[in-house]
């Protein structure tokens, strides 16, 4: 497996990492097998989060025998020093480890959130103390808004990594700009949602396209042993797409351009409090042909306080969507999928 240096952390990470979202609904026994397979195939970077159900516990269980061979990254939506201390202690317990290789401040997508994180007694100050105490080794930031992430790494040299969604469909110029800035400041780049939540029909080509943009690691979510094997194979020898492969990939996603929600949240807030971007994401994921993932999406949707049934058809979301998506129609279709019988 090819390894790349994760920016100024100096960590040598496998180009294919392990995204920890979908394992939430796998039984522990299957997760252990999956993680073992990943480690055996050379994957050494495992990304999880406090908010991914029991994912931290499962990653801890799956990696505990080979802890020294694994680089564990986790994250939480901590904004203050006080939150950081309790979140990191909780993560250490769940992960069954004495240290976390990379702790990321999760989902910093609005300027006021960044301000809070960087302020005195903010999350960054707390993480620096924990770093000094040896509980965490490196600090990163994640989010969906490239300009806020860019500001974060320009404002504080303490951020050693940045994690954001990037793929052939979500390839806006501000993401390339973030990549350039990250390289300039020697900040490691971790790519989430490399298959756009499972909607890109050519996973191998998509992963190769991202890796050829010079990112350090991509972290597809995996629940099947076959997915681990296929993805790991791509990382054995990374080579750029040929002209034909690139055209094929572009053709395969051309329809998505006008049908795919980029989760940019520009349509928010909805006057009725409907979490539009989340429903869009769940509605994409529920199409993935894996029973556990379908179940997880449906359960999450069922728990929402507001859903598509609360829509008053005002059309505000469509006026604000920069991609001119037929948001209402999409939401109705996704509601159907998310409420259909198993
Ligand atoms: S059309 Fe529905 S989903 Fe869109 S903003 Fe109005 S109430 Fe919210
Ligand atoms: S519906 Fe449009 S504005 Fe809303 S999150 Fe998706 S892409 Fe962004």
mmCIF file of C-alpha atoms and ligand atoms in Angstrom:
data_model
loop_
_atom_site.group_PDB
_atom_site.id
_atom_site.type_symbol
_atom_site.label_atom_id
_atom_site.label_comp_id
_atom_site.label_asym_id
_atom_site.label_seq_id
_atom_site.Cartn_x
_atom_site.Cartn_y
_atom_site.Cartn_z
ATOM 1 C CA UNK A 1 0.000 0.000 0.000
ATOM 2 C CA UNK A 2 1.358 3.397 -0.996
ATOM 3 C CA UNK A 3 1.921 5.759 1.921
ATOM 4 C CA UNK A 4 2.013 9.540 1.916
ATOM 5 C CA UNK A 5 3.242 11.952 4.571
ATOM 6 C CA UNK A 6 0.289 13.585 6.293
ATOM 7 C CA UNK A 7 1.570 17.157 6.168
ATOM 8 C CA UNK A 8 3.421 18.446 9.199
ATOM 9 C CA UNK A 9 2.244 15.545 11.390
ATOM 10 C CA UNK A 10 4.973 13.541 9.668
ATOM 11 C CA UNK A 11 2.729 10.455 9.910
ATOM 12 C CA UNK A 12 2.999 8.056 6.994
ATOM 13 C CA UNK A 13 -0.581 7.244 6.136
ATOM 14 C CA UNK A 14 -1.940 4.733 3.645
ATOM 15 C CA UNK A 15 -3.459 6.512 0.648
ATOM 16 C CA UNK A 16 -6.611 4.500 1.229
ATOM 17 C CA UNK A 17 -7.868 5.067 4.740
ATOM 18 C CA UNK A 18 -10.811 3.578 6.588
ATOM 19 C CA UNK A 19 -13.900 5.761 7.007
ATOM 20 C CA UNK A 20 -15.650 4.866 10.242
ATOM 21 C CA UNK A 21 -19.259 5.945 9.592
ATOM 22 C CA UNK A 22 -20.947 2.828 8.173
ATOM 23 C CA UNK A 23 -19.566 0.292 10.671
ATOM 24 C CA UNK A 24 -22.019 1.649 13.242
ATOM 25 C CA UNK A 25 -24.624 -0.865 12.226
ATOM 26 C CA UNK A 26 -22.347 -3.857 11.711
ATOM 27 C CA UNK A 27 -22.173 -6.483 14.425
ATOM 28 C CA UNK A 28 -18.893 -6.394 16.359
ATOM 29 C CA UNK A 29 -17.787 -9.766 14.999
ATOM 30 C CA UNK A 30 -18.083 -8.579 11.383
ATOM 31 C CA UNK A 31 -16.395 -5.277 12.171
ATOM 32 C CA UNK A 32 -13.401 -7.064 13.689
ATOM 33 C CA UNK A 33 -13.011 -9.107 10.501
ATOM 34 C CA UNK A 34 -13.336 -5.996 8.355
ATOM 35 C CA UNK A 35 -10.698 -4.065 10.283
ATOM 36 C CA UNK A 36 -8.362 -7.053 10.327
ATOM 37 C CA UNK A 37 -8.713 -7.351 6.561
ATOM 38 C CA UNK A 38 -7.987 -3.626 6.185
ATOM 39 C CA UNK A 39 -4.838 -3.853 8.327
ATOM 40 C CA UNK A 40 -3.673 -6.998 6.497
ATOM 41 C CA UNK A 41 -4.092 -5.151 3.186
ATOM 42 C CA UNK A 42 -1.916 -2.240 4.347
ATOM 43 C CA UNK A 43 -4.559 0.257 5.474
ATOM 44 C CA UNK A 44 -3.184 2.028 8.549
ATOM 45 C CA UNK A 45 -5.352 5.164 8.821
ATOM 46 C CA UNK A 46 -8.663 4.812 10.670
ATOM 47 C CA UNK A 47 -11.019 7.752 10.959
ATOM 48 C CA UNK A 48 -13.942 7.843 13.332
ATOM 49 C CA UNK A 49 -15.897 10.351 15.437
ATOM 50 C CA UNK A 50 -17.729 10.750 18.684
ATOM 51 C CA UNK A 51 -20.902 11.284 16.684
ATOM 52 C CA UNK A 52 -20.723 8.026 14.703
ATOM 53 C CA UNK A 53 -22.663 5.866 17.164
ATOM 54 C CA UNK A 54 -20.452 3.046 18.451
ATOM 55 C CA UNK A 55 -17.830 3.501 15.711
ATOM 56 C CA UNK A 56 -15.073 4.632 18.129
ATOM 57 C CA UNK A 57 -15.648 1.543 20.280
ATOM 58 C CA UNK A 58 -15.498 -0.713 17.243
ATOM 59 C CA UNK A 59 -12.359 0.909 15.845
ATOM 60 C CA UNK A 60 -10.773 0.524 19.291
ATOM 61 C CA UNK A 61 -11.750 -3.125 19.461
ATOM 62 C CA UNK A 62 -10.586 -3.847 15.902
ATOM 63 C CA UNK A 63 -7.204 -2.137 16.229
ATOM 64 C CA UNK A 64 -6.224 -2.974 19.821
ATOM 65 C CA UNK A 65 -4.017 -5.961 18.890
ATOM 66 C CA UNK A 66 -2.087 -3.895 16.352
ATOM 67 C CA UNK A 67 -2.314 -0.484 17.970
ATOM 68 C CA UNK A 68 1.265 0.480 17.078
ATOM 69 C CA UNK A 69 0.635 -0.234 13.392
ATOM 70 C CA UNK A 70 -2.524 1.894 13.272
ATOM 71 C CA UNK A 71 -3.008 5.636 13.067
ATOM 72 C CA UNK A 72 -6.269 6.510 14.772
ATOM 73 C CA UNK A 73 -8.050 9.750 14.017
ATOM 74 C CA UNK A 74 -11.212 10.802 15.739
ATOM 75 C CA UNK A 75 -13.156 14.014 16.215
ATOM 76 C CA UNK A 76 -15.964 15.745 18.045
ATOM 77 C CA UNK A 77 -17.952 18.949 17.643
ATOM 78 C CA UNK A 78 -16.041 20.475 20.561
ATOM 79 C CA UNK A 79 -15.922 24.243 20.568
ATOM 80 C CA UNK A 80 -14.682 25.014 24.104
ATOM 81 C CA UNK A 81 -11.799 23.855 26.280
ATOM 82 C CA UNK A 82 -14.250 22.292 28.739
ATOM 83 C CA UNK A 83 -15.895 20.203 25.997
ATOM 84 C CA UNK A 84 -12.527 19.120 24.634
ATOM 85 C CA UNK A 85 -11.418 17.633 27.941
ATOM 86 C CA UNK A 86 -14.509 15.515 28.378
ATOM 87 C CA UNK A 87 -14.734 14.502 24.697
ATOM 88 C CA UNK A 88 -11.107 13.377 24.481
ATOM 89 C CA UNK A 89 -11.315 11.378 27.714
ATOM 90 C CA UNK A 90 -14.456 9.684 26.436
ATOM 91 C CA UNK A 91 -12.754 8.877 23.114
ATOM 92 C CA UNK A 92 -9.679 7.398 24.850
ATOM 93 C CA UNK A 93 -11.939 5.101 26.832
ATOM 94 C CA UNK A 94 -13.985 4.021 23.837
ATOM 95 C CA UNK A 95 -10.896 3.526 21.683
ATOM 96 C CA UNK A 96 -9.145 1.563 24.455
ATOM 97 C CA UNK A 97 -5.928 3.455 23.971
ATOM 98 C CA UNK A 98 -3.595 5.782 25.899
ATOM 99 C CA UNK A 99 -3.229 8.240 23.055
ATOM 100 C CA UNK A 100 -5.042 9.417 19.942
ATOM 101 C CA UNK A 101 -2.852 10.033 16.917
ATOM 102 C CA UNK A 102 -5.020 12.775 15.466
ATOM 103 C CA UNK A 103 -7.858 14.639 17.164
ATOM 104 C CA UNK A 104 -9.945 16.792 14.859
ATOM 105 C CA UNK A 105 -12.376 19.557 15.638
ATOM 106 C CA UNK A 106 -15.450 18.305 13.812
ATOM 107 C CA UNK A 107 -17.618 20.198 11.368
ATOM 108 C CA UNK A 108 -16.300 23.738 11.664
ATOM 109 C CA UNK A 109 -18.380 25.172 8.852
ATOM 110 C CA UNK A 110 -19.406 28.662 9.945
ATOM 111 C CA UNK A 111 -17.138 31.667 10.725
ATOM 112 C CA UNK A 112 -18.629 32.069 14.219
ATOM 113 C CA UNK A 113 -17.748 28.429 15.015
ATOM 114 C CA UNK A 114 -14.148 28.996 13.995
ATOM 115 C CA UNK A 115 -14.029 32.146 16.098
ATOM 116 C CA UNK A 116 -15.207 30.211 19.137
ATOM 117 C CA UNK A 117 -12.707 27.400 18.531
ATOM 118 C CA UNK A 118 -9.805 29.870 18.313
ATOM 119 C CA UNK A 119 -10.866 32.126 21.188
ATOM 120 C CA UNK A 120 -9.321 31.997 24.706
ATOM 121 C CA UNK A 121 -10.610 28.853 26.477
ATOM 122 C CA UNK A 122 -11.736 27.597 23.089
ATOM 123 C CA UNK A 123 -11.341 24.045 21.754
ATOM 124 C CA UNK A 124 -7.907 24.645 20.248
ATOM 125 C CA UNK A 125 -6.452 25.805 23.550
ATOM 126 C CA UNK A 126 -7.827 22.676 25.211
ATOM 127 C CA UNK A 127 -6.370 20.392 22.548
ATOM 128 C CA UNK A 128 -2.950 22.021 22.869
ATOM 129 C CA UNK A 129 -2.959 21.211 26.588
ATOM 130 C CA UNK A 130 -3.918 17.597 25.867
ATOM 131 C CA UNK A 131 -1.181 17.409 23.239
ATOM 132 C CA UNK A 132 1.355 18.570 25.805
ATOM 133 C CA UNK A 133 0.054 15.934 28.210
ATOM 134 C CA UNK A 134 0.545 13.250 25.534
ATOM 135 C CA UNK A 135 -3.114 12.267 25.282
ATOM 136 C CA UNK A 136 -3.320 13.366 21.664
ATOM 137 C CA UNK A 137 -0.447 13.657 19.210
ATOM 138 C CA UNK A 138 -1.751 15.909 16.453
ATOM 139 C CA UNK A 139 -4.595 18.368 15.868
ATOM 140 C CA UNK A 140 -6.825 18.730 12.818
ATOM 141 C CA UNK A 141 -9.979 20.430 11.649
ATOM 142 C CA UNK A 142 -12.856 19.142 9.507
ATOM 143 C CA UNK A 143 -15.808 20.711 7.741
ATOM 144 C CA UNK A 144 -17.806 21.206 4.575
ATOM 145 C CA UNK A 145 -17.048 24.875 3.961
ATOM 146 C CA UNK A 146 -13.685 25.307 2.177
ATOM 147 C CA UNK A 147 -13.384 29.037 2.888
ATOM 148 C CA UNK A 148 -13.795 28.551 6.668
ATOM 149 C CA UNK A 149 -11.276 25.691 6.632
ATOM 150 C CA UNK A 150 -8.870 27.808 4.612
ATOM 151 C CA UNK A 151 -9.214 30.578 7.173
ATOM 152 C CA UNK A 152 -8.582 28.074 9.969
ATOM 153 C CA UNK A 153 -5.270 26.878 8.577
ATOM 154 C CA UNK A 154 -4.196 30.411 7.692
ATOM 155 C CA UNK A 155 -5.028 31.712 11.167
ATOM 156 C CA UNK A 156 -3.467 28.961 13.268
ATOM 157 C CA UNK A 157 -0.354 26.955 12.549
ATOM 158 C CA UNK A 158 -1.527 24.439 15.175
ATOM 159 C CA UNK A 159 -3.858 22.766 12.671
ATOM 160 C CA UNK A 160 -1.819 19.958 11.178
ATOM 161 C CA UNK A 161 -4.527 18.384 9.025
ATOM 162 C CA UNK A 162 -7.706 19.386 7.254
ATOM 163 C CA UNK A 163 -10.547 17.038 6.281
ATOM 164 C CA UNK A 164 -13.253 17.901 3.749
ATOM 165 C CA UNK A 165 -15.469 16.299 1.058
ATOM 166 C CA UNK A 166 -13.951 16.186 -2.422
ATOM 167 C CA UNK A 167 -14.659 14.091 -5.510
ATOM 168 C CA UNK A 168 -15.351 14.411 -9.245
ATOM 169 C CA UNK A 169 -18.875 15.710 -8.532
ATOM 170 C CA UNK A 170 -17.937 17.981 -5.637
ATOM 171 C CA UNK A 171 -14.940 19.523 -7.381
ATOM 172 C CA UNK A 172 -15.634 23.229 -6.983
ATOM 173 C CA UNK A 173 -12.732 25.659 -7.387
ATOM 174 C CA UNK A 174 -12.714 26.575 -3.667
ATOM 175 C CA UNK A 175 -11.728 22.977 -2.880
ATOM 176 C CA UNK A 176 -8.738 23.136 -5.220
ATOM 177 C CA UNK A 177 -7.847 26.424 -3.589
ATOM 178 C CA UNK A 178 -8.036 24.784 -0.139
ATOM 179 C CA UNK A 179 -5.768 21.995 -1.377
ATOM 180 C CA UNK A 180 -3.211 24.535 -2.600
ATOM 181 C CA UNK A 181 -3.278 26.433 0.688
ATOM 182 C CA UNK A 182 -2.976 23.191 2.660
ATOM 183 C CA UNK A 183 0.101 22.256 0.615
ATOM 184 C CA UNK A 184 1.585 25.738 1.110
ATOM 185 C CA UNK A 185 1.208 25.465 4.909
ATOM 186 C CA UNK A 186 2.235 21.788 4.934
ATOM 187 C CA UNK A 187 -1.150 20.760 6.334
ATOM 188 C CA UNK A 188 -2.149 17.128 5.718
ATOM 189 C CA UNK A 189 -5.238 16.519 3.561
ATOM 190 C CA UNK A 190 -7.847 13.877 4.385
ATOM 191 C CA UNK A 191 -10.712 13.416 1.964
ATOM 192 C CA UNK A 192 -14.115 12.363 3.212
ATOM 193 C CA UNK A 193 -17.066 11.350 1.034
ATOM 194 C CA UNK A 194 -14.793 10.284 -1.855
ATOM 195 C CA UNK A 195 -17.725 8.488 -3.484
ATOM 196 C CA UNK A 196 -20.173 11.321 -2.761
ATOM 197 C CA UNK A 197 -22.015 9.220 -0.218
ATOM 198 C CA UNK A 198 -22.086 6.187 -2.523
ATOM 199 C CA UNK A 199 -23.714 7.817 -5.551
ATOM 200 C CA UNK A 200 -20.654 7.772 -7.836
ATOM 201 C CA UNK A 201 -21.051 4.600 -9.884
ATOM 202 C CA UNK A 202 -17.321 4.101 -10.554
ATOM 203 C CA UNK A 203 -15.652 3.815 -7.120
ATOM 204 C CA UNK A 204 -12.172 2.816 -8.320
ATOM 205 C CA UNK A 205 -11.942 5.565 -10.903
ATOM 206 C CA UNK A 206 -13.280 8.078 -8.413
ATOM 207 C CA UNK A 207 -10.682 7.173 -5.768
ATOM 208 C CA UNK A 208 -7.879 7.294 -8.326
ATOM 209 C CA UNK A 209 -9.061 10.685 -9.599
ATOM 210 C CA UNK A 210 -8.953 12.121 -6.074
ATOM 211 C CA UNK A 211 -5.533 10.657 -5.340
ATOM 212 C CA UNK A 212 -4.105 12.110 -8.521
ATOM 213 C CA UNK A 213 -5.026 15.593 -7.227
ATOM 214 C CA UNK A 214 -2.246 15.163 -4.642
ATOM 215 C CA UNK A 215 -4.287 14.608 -1.478
ATOM 216 C CA UNK A 216 -2.703 12.526 1.288
ATOM 217 C CA UNK A 217 -5.444 10.002 2.039
ATOM 218 C CA UNK A 218 -9.056 9.248 1.119
ATOM 219 C CA UNK A 219 -11.357 7.568 3.629
ATOM 220 C CA UNK A 220 -14.183 5.644 1.945
ATOM 221 C CA UNK A 221 -16.679 4.009 4.289
ATOM 222 C CA UNK A 222 -16.623 0.229 3.915
ATOM 223 C CA UNK A 223 -18.811 -2.547 5.280
ATOM 224 C CA UNK A 224 -17.968 -5.468 2.999
ATOM 225 C CA UNK A 225 -14.723 -7.410 2.873
ATOM 226 C CA UNK A 226 -14.872 -7.163 -0.910
ATOM 227 C CA UNK A 227 -14.969 -3.353 -0.670
ATOM 228 C CA UNK A 228 -11.897 -3.365 1.562
ATOM 229 C CA UNK A 229 -10.040 -5.591 -0.908
ATOM 230 C CA UNK A 230 -11.026 -3.595 -3.983
ATOM 231 C CA UNK A 231 -10.231 -0.234 -2.418
ATOM 232 C CA UNK A 232 -6.951 -1.431 -0.934
ATOM 233 C CA UNK A 233 -5.898 -2.681 -4.358
ATOM 234 C CA UNK A 234 -6.178 0.831 -5.751
ATOM 235 C CA UNK A 235 -3.754 2.033 -3.105
ATOM 236 C CA UNK A 236 -1.130 -0.576 -3.964
ATOM 237 C CA UNK A 237 -0.007 1.398 -6.971
ATOM 238 C CA UNK A 238 -1.637 4.729 -7.609
ATOM 239 C CA UNK A 239 -1.541 5.830 -11.209
ATOM 240 C CA UNK A 240 -3.436 8.636 -12.946
ATOM 241 C CA UNK A 241 -6.526 8.030 -15.045
ATOM 242 C CA UNK A 242 -6.022 7.656 -18.773
ATOM 243 C CA UNK A 243 -7.894 10.009 -21.080
ATOM 244 C CA UNK A 244 -10.478 7.257 -21.739
ATOM 245 C CA UNK A 245 -10.937 6.499 -18.052
ATOM 246 C CA UNK A 246 -11.424 10.158 -17.226
ATOM 247 C CA UNK A 247 -14.059 10.553 -19.976
ATOM 248 C CA UNK A 248 -15.798 7.418 -18.733
ATOM 249 C CA UNK A 249 -15.847 8.724 -15.162
ATOM 250 C CA UNK A 250 -17.131 12.120 -16.265
ATOM 251 C CA UNK A 251 -19.873 10.533 -18.368
ATOM 252 C CA UNK A 252 -20.925 8.277 -15.524
ATOM 253 C CA UNK A 253 -21.530 11.253 -13.231
ATOM 254 C CA UNK A 254 -22.854 13.737 -15.799
ATOM 255 C CA UNK A 255 -26.473 13.185 -14.727
ATOM 256 C CA UNK A 256 -25.563 13.812 -11.107
ATOM 257 C CA UNK A 257 -24.530 17.398 -11.838
ATOM 258 C CA UNK A 258 -28.177 18.431 -11.824
ATOM 259 C CA UNK A 259 -29.396 15.896 -9.278
ATOM 260 C CA UNK A 260 -26.762 15.712 -6.590
ATOM 261 C CA UNK A 261 -26.917 17.671 -3.354
ATOM 262 C CA UNK A 262 -23.431 18.895 -2.358
ATOM 263 C CA UNK A 263 -24.516 19.422 1.283
ATOM 264 C CA UNK A 264 -23.262 22.995 1.110
ATOM 265 C CA UNK A 265 -26.179 24.127 3.320
ATOM 266 C CA UNK A 266 -26.773 27.362 1.390
ATOM 267 C CA UNK A 267 -30.471 26.432 1.333
ATOM 268 C CA UNK A 268 -30.619 26.541 5.126
ATOM 269 C CA UNK A 269 -32.320 27.543 7.266
ATOM 270 C CA UNK A 270 -35.635 26.183 6.072
ATOM 271 C CA UNK A 271 -38.465 28.243 7.591
ATOM 272 C CA UNK A 272 -40.048 25.002 8.802
ATOM 273 C CA UNK A 273 -36.826 23.730 10.372
ATOM 274 C CA UNK A 274 -36.426 20.810 7.958
ATOM 275 C CA UNK A 275 -32.785 19.606 7.868
ATOM 276 C CA UNK A 276 -32.650 19.631 4.066
ATOM 277 C CA UNK A 277 -28.991 18.696 3.554
ATOM 278 C CA UNK A 278 -29.211 15.813 6.039
ATOM 279 C CA UNK A 279 -32.291 14.366 4.340
ATOM 280 C CA UNK A 280 -30.550 14.702 0.981
ATOM 281 C CA UNK A 281 -27.563 12.800 2.325
ATOM 282 C CA UNK A 282 -29.649 10.059 3.941
ATOM 283 C CA UNK A 283 -31.658 9.739 0.738
ATOM 284 C CA UNK A 284 -28.456 9.195 -1.267
ATOM 285 C CA UNK A 285 -27.015 6.696 1.177
ATOM 286 C CA UNK A 286 -30.197 4.658 1.452
ATOM 287 C CA UNK A 287 -29.722 3.715 -2.218
ATOM 288 C CA UNK A 288 -26.480 1.898 -1.370
ATOM 289 C CA UNK A 289 -27.064 -1.806 -1.706
ATOM 290 C CA UNK A 290 -26.039 -2.767 1.813
ATOM 291 C CA UNK A 291 -28.810 -3.734 4.209
ATOM 292 C CA UNK A 292 -27.145 -2.311 7.331
ATOM 293 C CA UNK A 293 -26.612 1.081 5.677
ATOM 294 C CA UNK A 294 -30.231 1.202 4.472
ATOM 295 C CA UNK A 295 -31.455 0.388 7.960
ATOM 296 C CA UNK A 296 -29.251 3.051 9.547
ATOM 297 C CA UNK A 297 -30.528 5.735 7.131
ATOM 298 C CA UNK A 298 -34.172 4.841 7.708
ATOM 299 C CA UNK A 299 -33.771 4.803 11.464
ATOM 300 C CA UNK A 300 -32.013 8.173 11.460
ATOM 301 C CA UNK A 301 -34.743 9.652 9.269
ATOM 302 C CA UNK A 302 -37.488 8.286 11.518
ATOM 303 C CA UNK A 303 -35.918 10.077 14.496
ATOM 304 C CA UNK A 304 -35.847 13.542 12.886
ATOM 305 C CA UNK A 305 -38.003 16.136 14.638
ATOM 306 C CA UNK A 306 -38.967 17.649 11.274
ATOM 307 C CA UNK A 307 -39.087 15.832 7.984
ATOM 308 C CA UNK A 308 -40.384 16.240 4.436
ATOM 309 C CA UNK A 309 -43.990 15.902 5.605
ATOM 310 C CA UNK A 310 -43.572 19.302 7.289
ATOM 311 C CA UNK A 311 -42.667 21.052 4.011
ATOM 312 C CA UNK A 312 -45.046 23.918 3.168
ATOM 313 C CA UNK A 313 -43.822 24.108 -0.425
ATOM 314 C CA UNK A 314 -42.586 27.702 -0.079
ATOM 315 C CA UNK A 315 -39.710 27.138 -2.531
ATOM 316 C CA UNK A 316 -37.207 29.184 -0.475
ATOM 317 C CA UNK A 317 -34.663 26.363 -0.612
ATOM 318 C CA UNK A 318 -34.704 26.313 -4.417
ATOM 319 C CA UNK A 319 -34.113 30.049 -4.630
ATOM 320 C CA UNK A 320 -31.030 29.689 -2.434
ATOM 321 C CA UNK A 321 -29.529 26.517 -3.965
ATOM 322 C CA UNK A 322 -26.500 27.572 -6.067
ATOM 323 C CA UNK A 323 -26.764 24.384 -8.137
ATOM 324 C CA UNK A 324 -30.365 25.067 -9.173
ATOM 325 C CA UNK A 325 -31.480 21.720 -7.856
ATOM 326 C CA UNK A 326 -35.178 20.818 -7.841
ATOM 327 C CA UNK A 327 -34.915 20.536 -4.053
ATOM 328 C CA UNK A 328 -38.602 19.933 -3.293
ATOM 329 C CA UNK A 329 -38.918 17.144 -5.847
ATOM 330 C CA UNK A 330 -35.700 15.561 -4.590
ATOM 331 C CA UNK A 331 -36.860 15.712 -0.988
ATOM 332 C CA UNK A 332 -40.174 14.090 -1.839
ATOM 333 C CA UNK A 333 -38.412 11.253 -3.677
ATOM 334 C CA UNK A 334 -36.005 10.744 -0.798
ATOM 335 C CA UNK A 335 -38.824 10.748 1.741
ATOM 336 C CA UNK A 336 -40.384 7.882 -0.213
ATOM 337 C CA UNK A 337 -37.162 5.888 -0.182
ATOM 338 C CA UNK A 338 -36.534 6.594 3.493
ATOM 339 C CA UNK A 339 -39.996 5.543 4.589
ATOM 340 C CA UNK A 340 -40.484 2.539 2.331
ATOM 341 C CA UNK A 341 -40.913 -0.866 3.933
ATOM 342 C CA UNK A 342 -37.645 -2.857 4.279
HETATM 343 S S1 LIG B 1 -39.958 24.304 0.176
HETATM 344 FE FE1 LIG B 1 -40.138 23.019 2.003
HETATM 345 S S2 LIG B 1 -38.049 22.337 2.396
HETATM 346 FE FE2 LIG B 1 -37.907 24.082 1.012
HETATM 347 S S3 LIG B 1 -37.599 25.833 2.358
HETATM 348 FE FE3 LIG B 1 -39.804 25.662 1.983
HETATM 349 S S4 LIG B 1 -40.582 24.428 3.676
HETATM 350 FE FE4 LIG B 1 -38.358 24.166 3.648
HETATM 351 S S1 LIG B 2 -30.009 21.453 -1.752
HETATM 352 FE FE1 LIG B 2 -28.592 22.816 -2.823
HETATM 353 S S2 LIG B 2 -28.163 24.439 -1.340
HETATM 354 FE FE2 LIG B 2 -29.075 22.778 -0.193
HETATM 355 S S3 LIG B 2 -27.350 21.632 0.588
HETATM 356 FE FE3 LIG B 2 -27.954 20.679 -1.350
HETATM 357 S S4 LIG B 2 -26.696 21.637 -2.919
HETATM 358 FE FE4 LIG B 2 -26.555 22.920 -1.085
#
